[in-house]
Amino acid sequence: MRILGLFMFLIVSQTVLSLTLSESQNLLFQQNKDIAVIEAQISQDKAAVSEAWSAFQPTVALRGQYGYQSEVQTLELPTPIPSITTRRDMGDHDKTEWGADIQIPLFTGLGRYYNVKSRDAFLQSEQMNLEAIKNSLSFRLGQLFFALELATQRTQTQEALIRQFVQYRDQTVEQHNAGVVAATRVSEAEARLATAKAERVAMADQIDSLRLEIGQLIGRPDTVMVFDFANAAPDSAESARLMNSRGARDRPEMAAYDCSSRLLEYRKKGLTSQLLPTLSASAGLRYGNPGLSLSSDEFMSWQVAGLSLNWTVYDGMKTLYQKRQVEQSLVVTRLRKEKESEQWTKALSQARLKWIQANDQLKAARLAESASEEYASDLKNGLDAGTVTSLEYLNALSGLAQARWMVHQARFQVNSAALAIRYASGTPLRF
């Protein structure tokens, strides 16, 4: 019993998180793993851009060297006496040297510049991809949120119908006990009530499934959440304004393609720069025992300086074929952009059409709801007066519930279409 009591206490004391659509989106941006991966990639790309800029800086290196040889170098000098030579040692057994060098690239054929520009273009492409994935996940979140709102409204409508069925069942039982109606009327009321309750259970399962999916999307799968649907619907005025949007040209995916094209152009120019000569200057300070003086083992200091020129005049057509590969990549990127642009333009047209149809459907559903309410009220009066059968009244209640459900469903279609218009037009989705 103590274990059971502790378990129940943990369930009751579990924190319940109340979220609006805007708050859910904030959690999505903070907790979603797909977004976190791209943000980490962007940080890496920023470091790559800084690395490319470092190629413009000189490099400074410290160096040291020590060597020992068992025999020293010697020099034999002839003397005036034939067959007799003088032998002199050159240097010492030890050679020690240390110092510092600085190397400055003077000209690299603009390769460093195009390397920086290409990495910067790749960084911008990743930033556009981040915006695209945020929009995609926000669109999915909005769809789930509106679907959950619809499922909740359907459950509320069903609960209202159940309350009416309970009221009718209780009234029928009283009439049966008074001998006014037959037992079949009671059985009929009980059957309708049981069916409505069974349907409510299925609706509750759907709500739980949608809540779990939202929790997984925003990185809170184990948190008990309730959602506030107030002010979640998209602005109808903005949806009407976006009816004339330019569409796919404003999307971050299209901007990412443009960045990819610029990256390839810079790579192409960078390959061309490899055919140009490179020139670098170097200078250094030395101190040590280099063994430069005959029979000398003294330490000394000296300086070195120089220029280095490198020019590849023939590379077996390697650079040419690399440029051709880049050119074909540019063609592929352009074709992919055109294809995706056509798809988004089509999606925007479909979303606009659905939004118009959904608004017409909502108007018709509201008229049907009003008529069903009036009809159910008339039958209730007729039932009390004995001029209407219970079956007719129950059918009217079911029809009213269906009419209300159609209103909620039409409103869901309007919200979904408005969200689709914003998404397809490339408008940043911020709730």
Tab-separated table of C-alpha atoms in Angstrom:
chain	number	residue	atom	x	y	z
A	1	MET	CA	0.000	0.000	0.000
A	2	ARG	CA	2.871	2.372	0.763
A	3	ILE	CA	4.402	1.727	-2.660
A	4	LEU	CA	1.047	2.272	-4.341
A	5	GLY	CA	0.518	5.457	-2.355
A	6	LEU	CA	3.958	6.751	-3.325
A	7	PHE	CA	3.261	5.944	-6.978
A	8	MET	CA	-0.037	7.835	-6.880
A	9	PHE	CA	1.666	10.778	-5.167
A	10	LEU	CA	4.278	10.975	-7.927
A	11	ILE	CA	1.566	10.955	-10.568
A	12	VAL	CA	-0.427	13.691	-8.853
A	13	SER	CA	2.631	15.822	-8.112
A	14	GLN	CA	4.003	15.622	-11.674
A	15	THR	CA	4.399	19.075	-13.171
A	16	VAL	CA	1.852	19.949	-15.829
A	17	LEU	CA	3.193	22.248	-18.539
A	18	SER	CA	0.716	24.694	-20.062
A	19	LEU	CA	1.727	25.897	-23.511
A	20	THR	CA	0.476	28.233	-26.198
A	21	LEU	CA	1.457	27.725	-29.819
A	22	SER	CA	4.109	30.446	-29.510
A	23	GLU	CA	5.597	28.863	-26.383
A	24	SER	CA	5.599	25.467	-28.067
A	25	GLN	CA	7.549	26.938	-30.972
A	26	ASN	CA	10.120	28.427	-28.592
A	27	LEU	CA	10.662	24.983	-27.076
A	28	LEU	CA	10.892	23.543	-30.568
A	29	PHE	CA	13.734	25.907	-31.460
A	30	GLN	CA	15.517	25.176	-28.177
A	31	GLN	CA	15.102	21.405	-27.893
A	32	ASN	CA	14.742	19.934	-31.387
A	33	LYS	CA	17.747	17.804	-32.364
A	34	ASP	CA	17.553	18.589	-36.096
A	35	ILE	CA	17.871	22.299	-35.349
A	36	ALA	CA	20.675	21.680	-32.847
A	37	VAL	CA	22.671	19.725	-35.454
A	38	ILE	CA	22.471	22.528	-38.035
A	39	GLU	CA	23.329	25.192	-35.429
A	40	ALA	CA	26.421	23.188	-34.461
A	41	GLN	CA	27.332	22.904	-38.140
A	42	ILE	CA	26.997	26.678	-38.524
A	43	SER	CA	29.375	27.229	-35.598
A	44	GLN	CA	31.834	24.915	-37.307
A	45	ASP	CA	31.431	26.791	-40.599
A	46	LYS	CA	32.120	30.131	-38.879
A	47	ALA	CA	35.370	28.692	-37.577
A	48	ALA	CA	36.176	27.535	-41.122
A	49	VAL	CA	35.708	31.096	-42.431
A	50	SER	CA	38.053	32.417	-39.738
A	51	GLU	CA	40.550	29.723	-40.686
A	52	ALA	CA	40.414	30.837	-44.324
A	53	TRP	CA	41.101	34.446	-43.307
A	54	SER	CA	44.166	33.298	-41.343
A	55	ALA	CA	45.884	32.469	-44.647
A	56	PHE	CA	46.436	36.224	-45.116
A	57	GLN	CA	48.516	36.391	-41.926
A	58	PRO	CA	52.251	35.693	-41.776
A	59	THR	CA	53.457	32.539	-40.076
A	60	VAL	CA	56.135	32.622	-37.401
A	61	ALA	CA	57.989	29.475	-36.408
A	62	LEU	CA	60.677	28.725	-33.852
A	63	ARG	CA	63.282	26.185	-34.806
A	64	GLY	CA	66.129	24.359	-33.148
A	65	GLN	CA	68.637	21.765	-34.299
A	66	TYR	CA	71.483	19.781	-32.776
A	67	GLY	CA	73.759	17.309	-34.552
A	68	TYR	CA	76.849	15.293	-33.699
A	69	GLN	CA	79.264	13.487	-35.989
A	70	SER	CA	82.143	11.263	-34.956
A	71	GLU	CA	84.490	12.691	-37.548
A	72	VAL	CA	84.894	16.307	-38.404
A	73	GLN	CA	85.268	17.534	-41.935
A	74	THR	CA	88.906	18.067	-42.928
A	75	LEU	CA	90.739	19.973	-45.609
A	76	GLU	CA	94.125	18.881	-46.978
A	77	LEU	CA	96.312	21.695	-48.296
A	78	PRO	CA	99.408	21.110	-50.469
A	79	THR	CA	102.821	22.350	-49.263
A	80	PRO	CA	105.965	23.416	-51.201
A	81	ILE	CA	107.502	20.054	-50.312
A	82	PRO	CA	106.254	17.342	-52.669
A	83	SER	CA	104.198	14.476	-51.168
A	84	ILE	CA	103.608	16.448	-48.013
A	85	THR	CA	100.220	18.019	-47.243
A	86	THR	CA	98.801	19.990	-44.396
A	87	ARG	CA	95.550	18.725	-42.902
A	88	ARG	CA	93.148	21.074	-41.158
A	89	ASP	CA	89.871	20.307	-39.423
A	90	MET	CA	86.734	22.168	-40.527
A	91	GLY	CA	84.318	22.968	-37.750
A	92	ASP	CA	83.550	20.785	-34.775
A	93	HIS	CA	81.903	17.485	-33.926
A	94	ASP	CA	78.843	19.370	-32.705
A	95	LYS	CA	76.506	21.558	-34.716
A	96	THR	CA	73.907	23.586	-32.836
A	97	GLU	CA	71.430	26.019	-34.272
A	98	TRP	CA	68.267	27.729	-33.129
A	99	GLY	CA	66.265	30.725	-34.228
A	100	ALA	CA	62.975	32.124	-35.535
A	101	ASP	CA	61.522	32.313	-39.052
A	102	ILE	CA	58.742	34.426	-40.503
A	103	GLN	CA	57.077	33.636	-43.820
A	104	ILE	CA	54.771	36.059	-45.628
A	105	PRO	CA	52.709	35.007	-48.668
A	106	LEU	CA	52.930	37.948	-51.053
A	107	PHE	CA	50.803	36.635	-53.914
A	108	THR	CA	48.859	33.381	-54.181
A	109	GLY	CA	46.968	33.961	-57.401
A	110	LEU	CA	43.872	35.161	-55.453
A	111	GLY	CA	43.423	31.619	-54.143
A	112	ARG	CA	43.156	32.801	-50.544
A	113	TYR	CA	40.483	35.347	-51.440
A	114	TYR	CA	38.299	32.853	-53.295
A	115	ASN	CA	38.738	30.315	-50.515
A	116	VAL	CA	37.349	32.842	-48.018
A	117	LYS	CA	34.446	33.735	-50.306
A	118	SER	CA	33.531	30.094	-50.962
A	119	ARG	CA	33.526	29.219	-47.275
A	120	ASP	CA	31.465	32.298	-46.502
A	121	ALA	CA	28.952	31.284	-49.199
A	122	PHE	CA	28.737	27.821	-47.658
A	123	LEU	CA	28.099	29.409	-44.251
A	124	GLN	CA	25.272	31.509	-45.695
A	125	SER	CA	23.828	28.399	-47.338
A	126	GLU	CA	23.775	26.596	-43.986
A	127	GLN	CA	22.096	29.596	-42.355
A	128	MET	CA	19.378	29.485	-45.018
A	129	ASN	CA	19.017	25.746	-44.436
A	130	LEU	CA	18.557	26.452	-40.728
A	131	GLU	CA	15.747	28.890	-41.504
A	132	ALA	CA	14.228	26.333	-43.871
A	133	ILE	CA	14.258	23.540	-41.281
A	134	LYS	CA	12.787	25.921	-38.685
A	135	ASN	CA	9.963	26.768	-41.084
A	136	SER	CA	9.396	23.109	-41.922
A	137	LEU	CA	9.248	22.033	-38.275
A	138	SER	CA	7.098	25.056	-37.363
A	139	PHE	CA	4.691	24.126	-40.142
A	140	ARG	CA	4.510	20.588	-38.768
A	141	LEU	CA	3.993	21.942	-35.246
A	142	GLY	CA	1.193	24.233	-36.439
A	143	GLN	CA	-0.530	21.359	-38.232
A	144	LEU	CA	-0.372	19.169	-35.136
A	145	PHE	CA	-1.543	22.033	-32.922
A	146	PHE	CA	-4.600	22.716	-35.086
A	147	ALA	CA	-5.303	18.982	-35.350
A	148	LEU	CA	-5.174	18.743	-31.555
A	149	GLU	CA	-7.502	21.731	-31.275
A	150	LEU	CA	-9.922	20.036	-33.671
A	151	ALA	CA	-9.769	16.760	-31.747
A	152	THR	CA	-10.347	18.627	-28.473
A	153	GLN	CA	-13.336	20.491	-29.901
A	154	ARG	CA	-14.743	17.260	-31.253
A	155	THR	CA	-14.425	15.692	-27.812
A	156	GLN	CA	-16.131	18.691	-26.215
A	157	THR	CA	-18.970	18.426	-28.737
A	158	GLN	CA	-19.248	14.731	-27.986
A	159	GLU	CA	-19.335	15.377	-24.242
A	160	ALA	CA	-22.129	17.909	-24.743
A	161	LEU	CA	-24.030	15.274	-26.730
A	162	ILE	CA	-23.425	12.732	-23.973
A	163	ARG	CA	-24.821	15.130	-21.364
A	164	GLN	CA	-27.947	15.536	-23.471
A	165	PHE	CA	-28.224	11.756	-23.857
A	166	VAL	CA	-27.817	11.332	-20.086
A	167	GLN	CA	-30.521	13.911	-19.456
A	168	TYR	CA	-32.799	12.189	-21.946
A	169	ARG	CA	-32.012	8.757	-20.457
A	170	ASP	CA	-32.839	9.948	-16.934
A	171	GLN	CA	-36.063	11.541	-18.144
A	172	THR	CA	-37.029	8.341	-19.973
A	173	VAL	CA	-36.346	6.228	-16.884
A	174	GLU	CA	-38.614	8.489	-14.825
A	175	GLN	CA	-41.348	8.218	-17.443
A	176	HIS	CA	-40.963	4.437	-17.528
A	177	ASN	CA	-41.179	4.193	-13.738
A	178	ALA	CA	-44.347	6.275	-13.925
A	179	GLY	CA	-45.716	3.882	-16.534
A	180	VAL	CA	-45.812	6.513	-19.256
A	181	VAL	CA	-43.370	4.892	-21.730
A	182	ALA	CA	-42.352	1.336	-22.496
A	183	ALA	CA	-39.073	-0.284	-21.457
A	184	THR	CA	-37.890	-0.216	-25.068
A	185	ARG	CA	-37.588	3.553	-24.830
A	186	VAL	CA	-35.191	3.149	-21.904
A	187	SER	CA	-33.147	0.549	-23.783
A	188	GLU	CA	-32.976	2.829	-26.790
A	189	ALA	CA	-31.701	5.730	-24.661
A	190	GLU	CA	-29.128	3.496	-22.944
A	191	ALA	CA	-27.859	2.215	-26.306
A	192	ARG	CA	-27.436	5.715	-27.713
A	193	LEU	CA	-25.599	6.811	-24.557
A	194	ALA	CA	-23.247	3.814	-24.614
A	195	THR	CA	-22.406	4.399	-28.274
A	196	ALA	CA	-21.628	8.068	-27.633
A	197	LYS	CA	-19.336	7.169	-24.716
A	198	ALA	CA	-17.472	4.612	-26.831
A	199	GLU	CA	-16.886	7.250	-29.499
A	200	ARG	CA	-15.573	9.623	-26.830
A	201	VAL	CA	-12.967	7.041	-25.765
A	202	ALA	CA	-11.676	6.804	-29.341
A	203	MET	CA	-11.477	10.601	-29.516
A	204	ALA	CA	-9.508	10.714	-26.260
A	205	ASP	CA	-7.006	8.223	-27.696
A	206	GLN	CA	-6.498	10.497	-30.688
A	207	ILE	CA	-5.860	13.474	-28.386
A	208	ASP	CA	-3.251	11.500	-26.433
A	209	SER	CA	-1.539	10.484	-29.664
A	210	LEU	CA	-1.371	14.086	-30.910
A	211	ARG	CA	-0.052	15.344	-27.561
A	212	LEU	CA	2.683	12.713	-27.629
A	213	GLU	CA	3.682	13.645	-31.173
A	214	ILE	CA	3.888	17.330	-30.245
A	215	GLY	CA	5.912	16.457	-27.141
A	216	GLN	CA	8.395	14.469	-29.207
A	217	LEU	CA	8.675	17.290	-31.740
A	218	ILE	CA	9.462	19.960	-29.118
A	219	GLY	CA	11.760	17.695	-27.107
A	220	ARG	CA	9.405	17.092	-24.155
A	221	PRO	CA	8.033	13.569	-24.764
A	222	ASP	CA	7.768	12.709	-21.059
A	223	THR	CA	6.153	15.951	-19.896
A	224	VAL	CA	2.437	16.206	-19.164
A	225	MET	CA	1.215	19.133	-21.252
A	226	VAL	CA	-2.002	21.047	-21.728
A	227	PHE	CA	-2.367	23.470	-24.601
A	228	ASP	CA	-3.961	26.886	-24.810
A	229	PHE	CA	-5.605	27.305	-28.208
A	230	ALA	CA	-6.524	30.968	-27.750
A	231	ASN	CA	-5.161	33.294	-30.442
A	232	ALA	CA	-3.538	30.370	-32.271
A	233	ALA	CA	-5.409	30.857	-35.546
A	234	PRO	CA	-3.446	32.605	-38.335
A	235	ASP	CA	-4.382	36.187	-39.119
A	236	SER	CA	-6.988	36.120	-41.885
A	237	ALA	CA	-5.889	39.564	-43.129
A	238	GLU	CA	-2.330	38.330	-43.564
A	239	SER	CA	-3.596	35.242	-45.387
A	240	ALA	CA	-5.545	37.465	-47.769
A	241	ARG	CA	-2.458	39.611	-48.347
A	242	LEU	CA	-0.349	36.547	-49.118
A	243	MET	CA	-2.800	35.550	-51.832
A	244	ASN	CA	-0.695	37.805	-54.097
A	245	SER	CA	2.682	36.671	-52.781
A	246	ARG	CA	5.530	36.020	-55.207
A	247	GLY	CA	5.795	32.566	-53.730
A	248	ALA	CA	8.824	30.343	-54.064
A	249	ARG	CA	11.282	33.144	-54.884
A	250	ASP	CA	11.117	34.330	-51.269
A	251	ARG	CA	11.770	30.931	-49.715
A	252	PRO	CA	14.974	30.252	-47.720
A	253	GLU	CA	15.448	27.070	-49.773
A	254	MET	CA	15.775	29.213	-52.903
A	255	ALA	CA	18.268	31.483	-51.138
A	256	ALA	CA	20.257	28.379	-50.153
A	257	TYR	CA	20.452	27.371	-53.819
A	258	ASP	CA	21.728	30.866	-54.678
A	259	CYS	CA	24.419	30.552	-52.009
A	260	SER	CA	25.415	27.148	-53.374
A	261	SER	CA	25.735	28.638	-56.857
A	262	ARG	CA	27.959	31.438	-55.548
A	263	LEU	CA	30.085	28.870	-53.728
A	264	LEU	CA	30.614	26.942	-56.965
A	265	GLU	CA	31.471	30.132	-58.844
A	266	TYR	CA	34.124	30.981	-56.263
A	267	ARG	CA	35.521	27.461	-56.468
A	268	LYS	CA	35.740	27.789	-60.228
A	269	LYS	CA	37.651	31.065	-59.921
A	270	GLY	CA	39.837	29.520	-57.244
A	271	LEU	CA	40.779	26.714	-59.632
A	272	THR	CA	41.719	29.301	-62.255
A	273	SER	CA	43.939	31.038	-59.708
A	274	GLN	CA	45.942	27.822	-59.327
A	275	LEU	CA	47.377	28.453	-62.801
A	276	LEU	CA	48.964	31.707	-61.591
A	277	PRO	CA	52.357	31.910	-59.874
A	278	THR	CA	52.693	32.172	-56.112
A	279	LEU	CA	55.292	34.303	-54.393
A	280	SER	CA	56.274	34.308	-50.733
A	281	ALA	CA	58.982	35.999	-48.700
A	282	SER	CA	60.787	34.605	-45.695
A	283	ALA	CA	63.284	35.896	-43.159
A	284	GLY	CA	64.883	34.466	-40.080
A	285	LEU	CA	67.287	34.945	-37.215
A	286	ARG	CA	69.777	32.243	-36.244
A	287	TYR	CA	72.111	31.657	-33.329
A	288	GLY	CA	74.302	28.658	-32.782
A	289	ASN	CA	77.454	26.806	-33.703
A	290	PRO	CA	77.014	26.097	-37.401
A	291	GLY	CA	80.579	25.008	-38.066
A	292	LEU	CA	81.081	27.571	-40.759
A	293	SER	CA	84.591	28.637	-39.689
A	294	LEU	CA	87.639	26.399	-39.931
A	295	SER	CA	88.584	24.936	-36.579
A	296	SER	CA	85.917	27.078	-34.932
A	297	ASP	CA	83.467	25.947	-32.311
A	298	GLU	CA	82.292	29.391	-31.274
A	299	PHE	CA	78.626	30.365	-31.191
A	300	MET	CA	77.520	33.122	-33.514
A	301	SER	CA	74.392	34.872	-34.789
A	302	TRP	CA	73.371	35.450	-38.384
A	303	GLN	CA	70.324	36.294	-40.520
A	304	VAL	CA	68.675	34.655	-43.514
A	305	ALA	CA	66.180	36.061	-46.025
A	306	GLY	CA	64.757	35.026	-49.356
A	307	LEU	CA	61.948	34.868	-51.876
A	308	SER	CA	60.176	31.765	-53.125
A	309	LEU	CA	58.429	31.619	-56.503
A	310	ASN	CA	56.300	28.666	-57.535
A	311	TRP	CA	54.489	28.432	-60.862
A	312	THR	CA	52.870	25.283	-62.146
A	313	VAL	CA	52.943	25.680	-65.912
A	314	TYR	CA	51.445	22.257	-66.709
A	315	ASP	CA	49.395	19.937	-64.495
A	316	GLY	CA	48.223	17.380	-67.030
A	317	MET	CA	44.911	19.226	-67.665
A	318	LYS	CA	43.880	18.458	-64.070
A	319	THR	CA	42.644	21.981	-63.324
A	320	LEU	CA	40.703	22.133	-66.582
A	321	TYR	CA	38.747	18.980	-65.806
A	322	GLN	CA	38.100	20.131	-62.246
A	323	LYS	CA	36.599	23.348	-63.628
A	324	ARG	CA	34.361	21.328	-65.931
A	325	GLN	CA	33.080	19.349	-62.954
A	326	VAL	CA	32.257	22.578	-61.147
A	327	GLU	CA	30.466	23.914	-64.220
A	328	GLN	CA	28.284	20.800	-64.362
A	329	SER	CA	27.559	21.161	-60.645
A	330	LEU	CA	26.339	24.682	-61.384
A	331	VAL	CA	23.966	23.316	-64.021
A	332	VAL	CA	22.656	20.669	-61.611
A	333	THR	CA	22.109	23.279	-58.885
A	334	ARG	CA	20.219	25.556	-61.274
A	335	LEU	CA	17.962	22.722	-62.465
A	336	ARG	CA	17.224	21.600	-58.914
A	337	LYS	CA	16.325	25.144	-57.948
A	338	GLU	CA	13.972	25.476	-60.913
A	339	LYS	CA	12.323	22.142	-60.118
A	340	GLU	CA	11.804	22.954	-56.443
A	341	SER	CA	10.576	26.448	-57.319
A	342	GLU	CA	7.902	24.947	-59.557
A	343	GLN	CA	6.861	22.573	-56.768
A	344	TRP	CA	6.500	25.381	-54.238
A	345	THR	CA	4.604	27.548	-56.723
A	346	LYS	CA	2.191	24.667	-57.239
A	347	ALA	CA	1.874	24.143	-53.471
A	348	LEU	CA	1.105	27.845	-52.991
A	349	SER	CA	-1.610	27.757	-55.662
A	350	GLN	CA	-3.185	24.703	-54.042
A	351	ALA	CA	-3.060	26.326	-50.594
A	352	ARG	CA	-4.763	29.464	-51.920
A	353	LEU	CA	-7.527	27.378	-53.507
A	354	LYS	CA	-8.027	25.358	-50.310
A	355	TRP	CA	-8.226	28.551	-48.247
A	356	ILE	CA	-11.000	29.938	-50.460
A	357	GLN	CA	-12.873	26.622	-50.393
A	358	ALA	CA	-12.445	26.275	-46.628
A	359	ASN	CA	-13.894	29.743	-45.990
A	360	ASP	CA	-16.912	28.904	-48.154
A	361	GLN	CA	-17.270	25.619	-46.291
A	362	LEU	CA	-17.115	27.425	-42.939
A	363	LYS	CA	-19.909	29.797	-43.931
A	364	ALA	CA	-22.101	26.887	-45.041
A	365	ALA	CA	-21.323	24.905	-41.880
A	366	ARG	CA	-22.329	27.810	-39.641
A	367	LEU	CA	-25.660	28.106	-41.452
A	368	ALA	CA	-26.191	24.356	-41.037
A	369	GLU	CA	-25.337	24.600	-37.337
A	370	SER	CA	-27.863	27.392	-36.812
A	371	ALA	CA	-30.564	25.425	-38.620
A	372	SER	CA	-29.773	22.252	-36.638
A	373	GLU	CA	-29.987	24.126	-33.328
A	374	GLU	CA	-33.387	25.517	-34.250
A	375	TYR	CA	-34.600	22.115	-35.446
A	376	ALA	CA	-33.430	20.337	-32.276
A	377	SER	CA	-35.129	22.979	-30.121
A	378	ASP	CA	-38.426	22.516	-31.992
A	379	LEU	CA	-38.256	18.724	-31.597
A	380	LYS	CA	-37.514	19.080	-27.878
A	381	ASN	CA	-40.704	21.098	-27.491
A	382	GLY	CA	-42.559	18.532	-29.573
A	383	LEU	CA	-41.194	15.696	-27.460
A	384	ASP	CA	-42.391	17.397	-24.280
A	385	ALA	CA	-45.795	17.878	-25.911
A	386	GLY	CA	-45.911	14.263	-27.046
A	387	THR	CA	-46.095	15.065	-30.766
A	388	VAL	CA	-42.548	13.873	-31.560
A	389	THR	CA	-41.026	10.456	-30.939
A	390	SER	CA	-37.879	9.976	-28.910
A	391	LEU	CA	-36.115	8.526	-31.940
A	392	GLU	CA	-36.747	11.712	-33.895
A	393	TYR	CA	-35.377	13.820	-31.062
A	394	LEU	CA	-32.281	11.658	-30.641
A	395	ASN	CA	-31.620	11.891	-34.354
A	396	ALA	CA	-31.940	15.673	-34.115
A	397	LEU	CA	-29.391	15.778	-31.291
A	398	SER	CA	-27.002	13.638	-33.322
A	399	GLY	CA	-27.543	15.916	-36.309
A	400	LEU	CA	-26.795	18.983	-34.185
A	401	ALA	CA	-23.581	17.401	-32.910
A	402	GLN	CA	-22.610	16.586	-36.481
A	403	ALA	CA	-23.319	20.171	-37.579
A	404	ARG	CA	-21.146	21.561	-34.792
A	405	TRP	CA	-18.429	19.107	-35.720
A	406	MET	CA	-18.607	20.336	-39.323
A	407	VAL	CA	-18.091	23.927	-38.113
A	408	HIS	CA	-15.001	22.905	-36.159
A	409	GLN	CA	-13.733	20.885	-39.096
A	410	ALA	CA	-14.234	23.786	-41.517
A	411	ARG	CA	-12.427	26.156	-39.140
A	412	PHE	CA	-9.582	23.637	-38.976
A	413	GLN	CA	-9.426	23.583	-42.773
A	414	VAL	CA	-9.270	27.400	-42.850
A	415	ASN	CA	-6.434	27.479	-40.306
A	416	SER	CA	-4.520	24.702	-42.060
A	417	ALA	CA	-4.866	26.376	-45.459
A	418	ALA	CA	-3.774	29.747	-44.039
A	419	LEU	CA	-0.743	28.079	-42.466
A	420	ALA	CA	0.044	26.356	-45.767
A	421	ILE	CA	-0.140	29.706	-47.602
A	422	ARG	CA	2.386	31.248	-45.210
A	423	TYR	CA	4.667	28.232	-45.470
A	424	ALA	CA	4.519	27.909	-49.266
A	425	SER	CA	5.011	31.661	-49.775
A	426	GLY	CA	8.268	31.557	-47.828
A	427	THR	CA	7.015	33.769	-45.002
A	428	PRO	CA	8.976	32.998	-41.795
A	429	LEU	CA	6.628	31.066	-39.525
A	430	ARG	CA	6.676	32.773	-36.140
A	431	PHE	CA	3.615	32.211	-34.002
